[in-house]
Short mmCIF file of C-alpha atoms and ligand atoms in Angstrom, two decimals:
data_model
loop_
_atom_site.label_atom_id
_atom_site.label_comp_id
_atom_site.label_asym_id
_atom_site.label_seq_id
_atom_site.Cartn_x
_atom_site.Cartn_y
_atom_site.Cartn_z
CA UNK O 1121 -101.57 -57.40 71.20
CA UNK O 1122 -98.58 -55.10 70.83
CA UNK O 1123 -98.87 -51.45 69.85
CA UNK O 1124 -96.48 -48.51 69.55
CA UNK O 1125 -97.98 -45.88 71.80
CA UNK O 1126 -97.70 -42.34 73.03
CA UNK O 1127 -97.01 -42.84 76.76
CA UNK O 1128 -97.22 -39.11 77.46
CA UNK O 1129 -96.17 -35.95 75.58
CA UNK O 1130 -92.64 -36.55 74.33
CA UNK O 1131 -92.53 -40.23 75.30
CA UNK O 1132 -93.37 -43.26 73.16
CA UNK O 1133 -92.82 -47.01 73.34
CA UNK O 1134 -94.25 -50.49 72.86
CA UNK O 1135 -97.13 -51.50 75.09
CA UNK O 1136 -99.45 -54.50 75.47
CA UNK O 1137 -103.17 -53.88 75.02
CA UNK O 1138 -106.27 -55.97 74.55
CA UNK O 1139 -107.22 -56.62 70.94
CA UNK O 1140 -110.04 -54.19 70.02
CA UNK O 1141 -113.61 -55.51 69.98
CA UNK O 1142 -115.70 -55.53 66.83
CA UNK O 1143 -119.16 -53.90 67.03
CA UNK O 1144 -121.94 -54.85 64.57
CA UNK O 1145 -120.96 -52.18 62.00
CA UNK O 1146 -117.20 -52.34 62.57
CA UNK O 1147 -114.15 -54.14 61.27
CA UNK O 1148 -110.94 -55.27 62.94
CA UNK O 1149 -107.95 -55.04 60.63
CA UNK O 1150 -104.23 -55.72 60.70
CA UNK O 1151 -101.81 -53.36 58.93
CA UNK O 1152 -99.91 -54.49 55.82
CA UNK O 1153 -97.93 -51.26 55.44
CA UNK O 1154 -97.92 -48.21 57.69
CA UNK O 1155 -96.66 -44.65 57.13
CA UNK O 1156 -95.43 -42.12 59.64
CA UNK O 1157 -96.90 -38.62 59.40
CA UNK O 1158 -95.86 -35.11 60.39
CA UNK O 1159 -99.10 -35.15 62.41
CA UNK O 1160 -97.68 -38.04 64.53
CA UNK O 1161 -94.74 -35.74 65.28
CA UNK O 1162 -97.12 -32.90 66.26
CA UNK O 1163 -99.14 -35.31 68.44
CA UNK O 1164 -96.22 -36.96 70.20
CA UNK O 1165 -93.61 -34.26 70.62
CA UNK O 1166 -95.64 -31.05 70.45
CA UNK O 1167 -98.75 -32.14 72.36
CA UNK O 1168 -100.90 -30.92 69.44
CA UNK O 1169 -104.01 -32.77 70.61
CA UNK O 1170 -103.18 -32.56 74.30
CA UNK O 1171 -101.92 -35.15 76.76
CA UNK O 1172 -102.57 -38.82 75.96
CA UNK O 1173 -101.49 -41.86 77.98
CA UNK O 1174 -100.83 -45.24 76.36
CA UNK O 1175 -102.63 -44.22 73.16
CA UNK O 1176 -101.45 -46.24 70.15
CA UNK O 1177 -100.11 -43.88 67.48
CA UNK O 1178 -100.57 -43.85 63.72
CA UNK O 1179 -103.37 -43.12 61.25
CA UNK O 1180 -101.85 -44.07 57.88
CA UNK O 1181 -101.87 -47.64 56.57
CA UNK O 1182 -103.38 -50.19 54.28
CA UNK O 1183 -104.58 -53.40 55.85
CA UNK O 1184 -106.16 -56.82 55.78
CA UNK O 1185 -109.57 -57.30 57.36
CA UNK O 1186 -109.53 -59.96 60.08
CA UNK O 1187 -113.07 -59.66 61.44
CA UNK O 1188 -116.29 -57.85 60.57
CA UNK O 1189 -119.46 -57.12 62.54
CA UNK O 1190 -122.70 -58.91 61.65
CA UNK O 1191 -124.17 -55.82 59.92
CA UNK O 1192 -121.16 -55.18 57.63
CA UNK O 1193 -122.22 -55.93 54.06
CA UNK O 1194 -119.30 -55.38 51.70
CA UNK O 1195 -116.17 -56.53 53.55
CA UNK O 1196 -115.07 -59.86 55.00
CA UNK O 1197 -112.02 -61.38 56.68
CA UNK O 1198 -109.12 -61.63 54.25
CA UNK O 1199 -110.04 -58.54 52.17
CA UNK O 1200 -107.17 -56.14 51.51
CA UNK O 1201 -108.32 -52.57 52.11
CA UNK O 1202 -107.46 -48.90 51.83
CA UNK O 1203 -107.96 -47.15 55.16
CA UNK O 1204 -108.62 -43.40 55.35
CA UNK O 1205 -106.96 -41.47 58.16
CA UNK O 1206 -110.33 -39.85 58.82
CA UNK O 1207 -113.14 -42.31 59.58
CA UNK O 1208 -116.37 -40.32 60.11
CA UNK O 1209 -119.63 -41.49 61.64
CA UNK O 1210 -121.67 -41.47 58.49
CA UNK O 1211 -125.03 -41.35 60.24
CA UNK O 1212 -124.20 -38.11 62.07
CA UNK O 1213 -125.90 -34.78 61.37
CA UNK O 1214 -122.48 -33.27 60.59
CA UNK O 1215 -122.03 -35.83 57.81
CA UNK O 1216 -125.53 -35.05 56.55
CA UNK O 1217 -124.53 -31.39 56.42
CA UNK O 1218 -121.54 -32.30 54.22
CA UNK O 1219 -118.85 -32.05 56.89
CA UNK O 1220 -118.31 -35.67 57.85
CA UNK O 1221 -114.77 -34.95 59.10
CA UNK O 1222 -116.39 -32.99 61.97
CA UNK O 1223 -118.83 -35.77 62.88
CA UNK O 1224 -119.23 -35.77 66.67
CA UNK O 1225 -117.48 -32.38 67.08
CA UNK O 1226 -114.85 -30.24 65.42
CA UNK O 1227 -112.15 -32.48 63.86
CA UNK O 1228 -113.69 -35.52 65.61
CA UNK O 1229 -113.82 -37.57 62.39
CA UNK O 1230 -110.10 -37.97 63.06
CA UNK O 1231 -110.35 -40.91 65.42
CA UNK O 1232 -107.13 -42.93 64.96
CA UNK O 1233 -104.49 -41.84 67.47
CA UNK O 1234 -106.73 -39.04 68.66
CA UNK O 1235 -110.04 -40.34 70.05
CA UNK O 1236 -109.03 -44.01 70.01
CA UNK O 1237 -106.00 -46.22 69.41
CA UNK O 1238 -104.31 -45.80 66.06
CA UNK O 1239 -102.94 -48.21 63.48
CA UNK O 1240 -99.37 -48.81 64.75
CA UNK O 1241 -100.54 -52.09 66.31
CA UNK O 1242 -101.05 -55.71 65.42
CA UNK O 1243 -104.78 -55.00 65.17
CA UNK O 1244 -106.89 -51.85 64.95
CA UNK O 1245 -110.58 -50.99 64.95
CA UNK O 1246 -112.50 -49.31 62.12
CA UNK O 1247 -115.91 -47.80 62.85
CA UNK O 1248 -118.60 -47.86 60.16
CA UNK O 1249 -116.62 -50.31 58.01
CA UNK O 1250 -118.92 -50.14 54.96
CA UNK O 1251 -118.69 -46.34 55.00
CA UNK O 1252 -114.98 -46.04 55.65
CA UNK O 1253 -113.01 -48.90 54.08
CA UNK O 1254 -112.38 -49.39 50.37
CA UNK O 1255 -111.19 -52.50 48.57
CA UNK O 1256 -107.55 -52.18 47.56
CA UNK O 1257 -107.38 -52.09 43.76
CA UNK O 1258 -105.93 -55.20 42.11
CA UNK O 1259 -102.18 -54.96 41.59
CA UNK O 1260 -101.63 -51.89 43.78
CA UNK O 1261 -98.49 -52.11 45.93
CA UNK O 1262 -99.04 -51.86 49.67
CA UNK O 1263 -96.56 -48.97 49.90
CA UNK O 1264 -98.53 -46.98 47.30
CA UNK O 1265 -101.77 -47.93 49.06
CA UNK O 1266 -100.50 -46.43 52.33
CA UNK O 1267 -100.14 -43.02 50.61
CA UNK O 1268 -103.91 -43.02 50.03
CA UNK O 1269 -104.71 -42.83 53.78
CA UNK O 1270 -103.72 -39.20 54.23
CA UNK O 1271 -101.18 -37.75 51.79
CA UNK O 1272 -103.32 -37.90 48.65
CA UNK O 1273 -106.65 -36.96 50.27
CA UNK O 1274 -105.14 -34.12 52.31
CA UNK O 1275 -102.97 -32.66 49.55
CA UNK O 1276 -105.88 -32.86 47.12
CA UNK O 1277 -108.14 -31.24 49.70
CA UNK O 1278 -105.83 -28.22 49.58
CA UNK O 1279 -106.59 -27.98 45.85
CA UNK O 1280 -110.31 -28.37 46.58
CA UNK O 1281 -110.30 -25.72 49.32
CA UNK O 1282 -108.54 -23.28 46.97
CA UNK O 1283 -111.08 -24.20 44.25
CA UNK O 1284 -108.47 -24.48 41.49
CA UNK O 1285 -109.90 -23.74 38.03
CA UNK O 1286 -108.45 -24.28 34.53
CA UNK O 1287 -105.68 -21.81 33.85
CA UNK O 1288 -105.23 -20.61 37.44
CA UNK O 1289 -101.81 -19.50 38.57
CA UNK O 1290 -101.29 -21.22 41.90
CA UNK O 1291 -98.86 -20.81 44.77
CA UNK O 1292 -98.29 -23.94 46.86
CA UNK O 1293 -96.59 -23.10 50.15
CA UNK O 1294 -94.86 -26.23 51.50
CA UNK O 1295 -93.83 -29.17 49.34
CA UNK O 1296 -93.44 -31.94 51.86
CA UNK O 1297 -95.53 -35.01 50.99
CA UNK O 1298 -98.80 -33.13 51.63
CA UNK O 1299 -97.81 -30.11 49.54
CA UNK O 1300 -96.54 -32.39 46.77
CA UNK O 1301 -100.01 -33.88 46.54
CA UNK O 1302 -101.41 -30.33 46.47
CA UNK O 1303 -99.12 -29.62 43.50
CA UNK O 1304 -100.37 -32.81 41.83
CA UNK O 1305 -103.99 -31.94 42.66
CA UNK O 1306 -103.63 -28.39 41.32
CA UNK O 1307 -102.06 -29.75 38.10
CA UNK O 1308 -104.85 -32.27 37.63
CA UNK O 1309 -107.42 -29.51 38.17
CA UNK O 1310 -105.88 -27.47 35.36
CA UNK O 1311 -103.50 -24.95 36.93
CA UNK O 1312 -101.54 -23.14 34.21
CA UNK O 1313 -98.57 -22.29 36.38
CA UNK O 1314 -97.52 -23.49 39.81
CA UNK O 1315 -95.10 -21.67 42.11
CA UNK O 1316 -93.84 -23.94 44.89
CA UNK O 1317 -92.26 -23.00 48.23
CA UNK O 1318 -89.75 -25.37 49.84
CA UNK O 1319 -86.02 -26.05 50.06
CA UNK O 1320 -85.38 -29.81 50.37
CA UNK O 1321 -83.91 -30.85 46.99
CA UNK O 1322 -85.74 -34.21 46.94
CA UNK O 1323 -89.02 -32.37 47.37
CA UNK O 1324 -88.14 -29.87 44.63
CA UNK O 1325 -87.31 -32.74 42.26
CA UNK O 1326 -90.59 -34.49 43.07
CA UNK O 1327 -92.56 -31.23 42.75
CA UNK O 1328 -91.20 -30.79 39.21
CA UNK O 1329 -92.55 -34.26 38.33
CA UNK O 1330 -95.95 -33.28 39.71
CA UNK O 1331 -96.13 -30.06 37.70
CA UNK O 1332 -94.46 -27.24 39.68
CA UNK O 1333 -92.88 -24.63 37.40
CA UNK O 1334 -91.09 -22.14 39.64
CA UNK O 1335 -89.49 -22.52 43.07
CA UNK O 1336 -89.27 -20.13 45.97
CA UNK O 1337 -87.24 -20.50 49.15
CA UNK O 1338 -88.80 -19.11 52.32
CA UNK O 1339 -85.21 -18.85 53.56
CA UNK O 1340 -84.48 -16.15 50.95
CA UNK O 1341 -86.80 -13.51 52.40
CA UNK O 1342 -90.50 -12.78 52.11
CA UNK O 1343 -92.50 -15.33 50.09
CA UNK O 1344 -94.92 -12.62 49.06
CA UNK O 1345 -92.23 -10.30 47.71
CA UNK O 1346 -90.71 -13.13 45.70
CA UNK O 1347 -94.11 -14.09 44.25
CA UNK O 1348 -94.99 -10.49 43.37
CA UNK O 1349 -91.62 -10.09 41.65
CA UNK O 1350 -92.15 -13.26 39.62
CA UNK O 1351 -95.68 -12.23 38.59
CA UNK O 1352 -94.93 -8.58 37.68
CA UNK O 1353 -96.72 -7.42 40.81
CA UNK O 1354 -99.99 -9.18 39.90
CA UNK O 1355 -99.91 -12.06 42.39
CA UNK O 1356 -101.55 -15.45 41.95
CA UNK O 1357 -105.15 -16.61 41.55
CA UNK O 1358 -105.02 -19.24 44.29
CA UNK O 1359 -102.81 -20.23 47.21
CA UNK O 1360 -102.60 -23.66 48.86
CA UNK O 1361 -100.90 -23.71 52.26
CA UNK O 1362 -99.30 -27.06 53.19
CA UNK O 1363 -96.40 -25.84 55.32
CA UNK O 1364 -95.09 -22.82 57.18
CA UNK O 1365 -96.38 -21.04 60.28
CA UNK O 1366 -99.20 -18.72 61.35
CA UNK O 1367 -97.21 -15.91 59.73
CA UNK O 1368 -97.59 -17.66 56.36
CA UNK O 1369 -101.19 -16.42 56.15
CA UNK O 1370 -100.08 -12.84 55.83
CA UNK O 1371 -97.93 -13.77 52.82
CA UNK O 1372 -100.77 -15.73 51.27
CA UNK O 1373 -103.26 -12.86 51.70
CA UNK O 1374 -100.78 -10.36 50.30
CA UNK O 1375 -99.96 -12.27 47.14
CA UNK O 1376 -103.39 -13.64 46.18
CA UNK O 1377 -105.35 -11.47 43.71
CA UNK O 1378 -108.67 -9.87 44.68
CA UNK O 1379 -111.27 -12.60 44.23
CA UNK O 1380 -108.61 -15.20 44.96
CA UNK O 1381 -108.92 -18.13 47.35
CA UNK O 1382 -106.53 -19.51 49.96
CA UNK O 1383 -106.88 -23.19 50.90
CA UNK O 1384 -105.07 -24.25 54.06
CA UNK O 1385 -104.41 -27.84 55.16
CA UNK O 1386 -101.41 -27.00 57.34
CA UNK O 1387 -101.52 -27.56 61.09
CA UNK O 1388 -101.12 -24.29 62.99
CA UNK O 1389 -99.28 -25.02 66.18
CA UNK O 1390 -98.52 -21.67 67.80
CA UNK O 1391 -100.18 -18.58 69.20
CA UNK O 1392 -103.82 -17.70 69.87
CA UNK O 1393 -104.65 -15.97 66.62
CA UNK O 1394 -103.80 -15.52 62.97
CA UNK O 1395 -103.44 -12.00 61.68
CA UNK O 1396 -104.72 -10.93 58.31
CA UNK O 1397 -103.01 -7.88 56.79
CA UNK O 1398 -105.70 -5.17 56.72
CA UNK O 1399 -104.66 -3.21 53.62
CA UNK O 1400 -103.91 -6.24 51.46
CA UNK O 1401 -107.22 -7.79 52.53
CA UNK O 1402 -108.79 -4.86 50.74
CA UNK O 1403 -109.56 -3.11 54.07
CA UNK O 1404 -112.16 -5.83 54.53
CA UNK O 1405 -113.52 -5.68 50.96
CA UNK O 1406 -110.94 -7.53 48.85
CA UNK O 1407 -112.94 -10.71 48.13
CA UNK O 1408 -110.00 -12.78 49.28
CA UNK O 1409 -111.39 -15.99 50.75
CA UNK O 1410 -109.58 -18.05 53.36
CA UNK O 1411 -110.59 -21.71 53.74
CA UNK O 1412 -109.02 -24.29 56.02
CA UNK O 1413 -109.97 -27.92 56.41
CA UNK O 1414 -109.30 -31.39 57.69
CA UNK O 1415 -109.28 -33.94 54.88
CA UNK O 1416 -112.56 -35.69 54.16
CA UNK O 1417 -112.36 -39.41 54.80
CA UNK O 1418 -114.64 -42.26 53.91
CA UNK O 1419 -115.05 -45.00 51.37
CA UNK O 1420 -116.15 -43.07 48.28
CA UNK O 1421 -113.14 -40.78 48.44
CA UNK O 1422 -110.80 -43.75 49.00
CA UNK O 1423 -112.35 -45.56 46.02
CA UNK O 1424 -112.07 -42.53 43.74
CA UNK O 1425 -108.51 -41.60 44.70
CA UNK O 1426 -107.52 -45.29 44.66
CA UNK O 1427 -108.86 -45.55 41.11
CA UNK O 1428 -106.73 -42.56 40.07
CA UNK O 1429 -103.62 -44.40 41.26
CA UNK O 1430 -104.73 -47.78 39.85
CA UNK O 1431 -105.49 -46.21 36.45
CA UNK O 1432 -102.13 -44.40 36.41
CA UNK O 1433 -103.56 -40.87 36.52
CA UNK O 1434 -101.49 -40.30 39.66
CA UNK O 1435 -98.15 -41.83 40.62
CA UNK O 1436 -97.63 -41.74 44.38
CA UNK O 1437 -94.35 -43.66 44.37
CA UNK O 1438 -92.15 -40.49 44.22
CA UNK O 1439 -93.46 -39.59 47.70
CA UNK O 1440 -91.86 -42.65 49.27
CA UNK O 1441 -88.24 -41.81 50.04
CA UNK O 1442 -87.58 -44.46 52.72
CA UNK O 1443 -88.93 -48.03 52.97
CA UNK O 1444 -88.43 -49.98 56.20
CA UNK O 1445 -89.40 -53.55 57.01
CA UNK O 1446 -90.97 -54.82 60.22
CA UNK O 1447 -92.48 -53.35 63.38
CA UNK O 1448 -89.05 -52.79 64.91
CA UNK O 1449 -88.54 -49.86 62.47
CA UNK O 1450 -91.42 -47.71 63.78
CA UNK O 1451 -89.31 -45.70 66.19
CA UNK O 1452 -86.57 -45.01 63.64
CA UNK O 1453 -89.15 -43.88 61.05
CA UNK O 1454 -90.84 -41.57 63.58
CA UNK O 1455 -87.55 -39.96 64.57
CA UNK O 1456 -86.71 -39.52 60.89
CA UNK O 1457 -90.03 -37.70 60.41
CA UNK O 1458 -89.23 -35.44 63.37
CA UNK O 1459 -85.71 -34.62 62.19
CA UNK O 1460 -86.64 -34.19 58.49
CA UNK O 1461 -83.19 -34.87 56.98
CA UNK O 1462 -82.61 -33.39 53.54
CA UNK O 1463 -83.27 -36.67 51.70
CA UNK O 1464 -86.64 -37.32 53.38
CA UNK O 1465 -90.08 -37.08 51.85
CA UNK O 1466 -92.09 -39.90 53.41
CA UNK O 1467 -91.07 -43.10 55.24
CA UNK O 1468 -93.17 -46.25 54.87
CA UNK O 1469 -92.87 -49.46 56.86
CA UNK O 1470 -93.79 -52.75 55.20
CA UNK O 1471 -95.29 -55.03 57.83
CA UNK O 1472 -96.31 -57.92 55.61
CA UNK O 1473 -96.50 -58.24 51.82
P1 NDP F 2689 -93.29 -31.42 55.87
O1 NDP F 2689 -92.68 -30.91 57.12
O2 NDP F 2689 -92.70 -32.62 55.21
O3 NDP F 2689 -93.30 -30.24 54.79
C1 NDP F 2689 -93.44 -28.90 55.15
C2 NDP F 2689 -93.11 -28.04 53.97
O4 NDP F 2689 -93.20 -26.67 54.38
C3 NDP F 2689 -91.70 -28.24 53.45
O5 NDP F 2689 -91.68 -28.05 52.05
C4 NDP F 2689 -90.93 -27.12 54.14
O6 NDP F 2689 -89.77 -26.73 53.42
C5 NDP F 2689 -91.96 -26.01 54.10
N1 NDP F 2689 -91.75 -24.98 55.13
C6 NDP F 2689 -91.14 -25.13 56.34
N2 NDP F 2689 -91.11 -23.93 56.98
C7 NDP F 2689 -91.68 -23.03 56.15
C8 NDP F 2689 -91.91 -21.63 56.25
N3 NDP F 2689 -91.58 -20.93 57.32
N4 NDP F 2689 -92.53 -21.03 55.21
C9 NDP F 2689 -92.91 -21.73 54.12
N5 NDP F 2689 -92.69 -23.05 53.96
C10 NDP F 2689 -92.09 -23.70 54.98
O7 NDP F 2689 -94.83 -31.66 56.23
P2 NDP F 2689 -95.96 -32.58 55.57
O8 NDP F 2689 -96.01 -32.35 54.11
O9 NDP F 2689 -95.82 -33.97 56.07
O10 NDP F 2689 -97.25 -31.96 56.28
C11 NDP F 2689 -97.61 -30.60 56.05
C12 NDP F 2689 -98.66 -30.16 57.06
O11 NDP F 2689 -99.91 -30.77 56.81
C13 NDP F 2689 -98.31 -30.50 58.51
O12 NDP F 2689 -98.57 -29.36 59.31
C14 NDP F 2689 -99.27 -31.60 58.85
O13 NDP F 2689 -99.54 -31.68 60.21
C15 NDP F 2689 -100.47 -31.16 58.05
N6 NDP F 2689 -101.47 -32.21 57.80
C16 NDP F 2689 -102.77 -31.82 57.68
C17 NDP F 2689 -103.78 -32.73 57.44
C18 NDP F 2689 -105.19 -32.27 57.19
O14 NDP F 2689 -106.11 -33.09 57.09
N7 NDP F 2689 -105.45 -30.98 57.05
C19 NDP F 2689 -103.47 -34.16 57.36
C20 NDP F 2689 -102.04 -34.46 57.35
C21 NDP F 2689 -101.09 -33.52 57.61
P3 NDP F 2689 -88.34 -27.49 53.48
O15 NDP F 2689 -88.18 -28.09 52.12
O16 NDP F 2689 -87.38 -26.42 53.78
O17 NDP F 2689 -88.42 -28.54 54.56
ZN1 ZN F 2690 -101.06 -38.30 58.36
#
């Protein structure tokens, strides 16, 4: 089969590989629509997960099942499925502890284009098919379905990590596709006011639709100072970080109220440590929590989030700024994701309707 692979850090191209083999609990699927992610950019050009040779890229798609193992109960060839970016081993002790995304080691629930070949291929392998796949809701478009792999579950996880409560004032730092879903998640969880940080106009327009009230540009000076000014020096109840750098933490700590919570889903790509401002962290006694997490994967979450889209509680279509057709567009979509032009939110490639 053909797959679009990372050849080495900074180099990608089409390769030939053997079609993956189906174990008794597994499924082999073929993508219907795929989406390119900022994480693919980190993996390929920044070496975020280290050197990889001939590893097929991609972890976002919806698909059709082509084969299932003899112990798979609920899926069969021909089923159209939602595929989470994170596919944990559900019989692991980490999953039993409630942290399935770390099954087999820290972050090891992220298997596609990390521990094994990803989904930018004619066929891909899904471990624990009954635990990880979900049936695609009737009538859902394949482009919408591809947003359920990573954008919705990760953005919403930001809102979970920050434990948004009714009436909270929330700062969302970063309103790319992930942060937009954090805005949507915070709105759905009852935030009373949402301050959003970002500059691309398409993202600002989409963030308004998802419930953001005020906008802050990180290019206009300190985020924290701008937030404190807008809140009469009080700060916000919760912060979700879905963009920025290691330095963003200092801003988040400074402008969250005592007792507040910071939820980070952003990838931190530089330096050895993150510094927390001592005074604003209440000299160690400020009750300002910092949480950071990889999105939870798995079938139940896919079914629940899929139902939100199917029942029109969440519209993911504003995330999709570019639609391509056919495998030959993968490279162009990846480069677009790296360059982040001003009209980009998320590119999707339709493989087969
Ligand atoms: P984008 O690059 O599309 O969006 C980043 C956002 O951050 C933009 O709004 C950008 O603003 C803003 N930003 C850029 N620089 C700064 C800065 N210095 N301070 C504050 N804001 C800034 O990324 P995605 O939405 O695709 O992804 C966001 C992050 O989530 C990535 O790091 C990605 O790797 C990570 N991720 C994490 C996952 C998880 O499970 N935890 C899963 C998937 C992705 P502007 O409008 O100017 O561009
Ligand atoms: Zn992704």
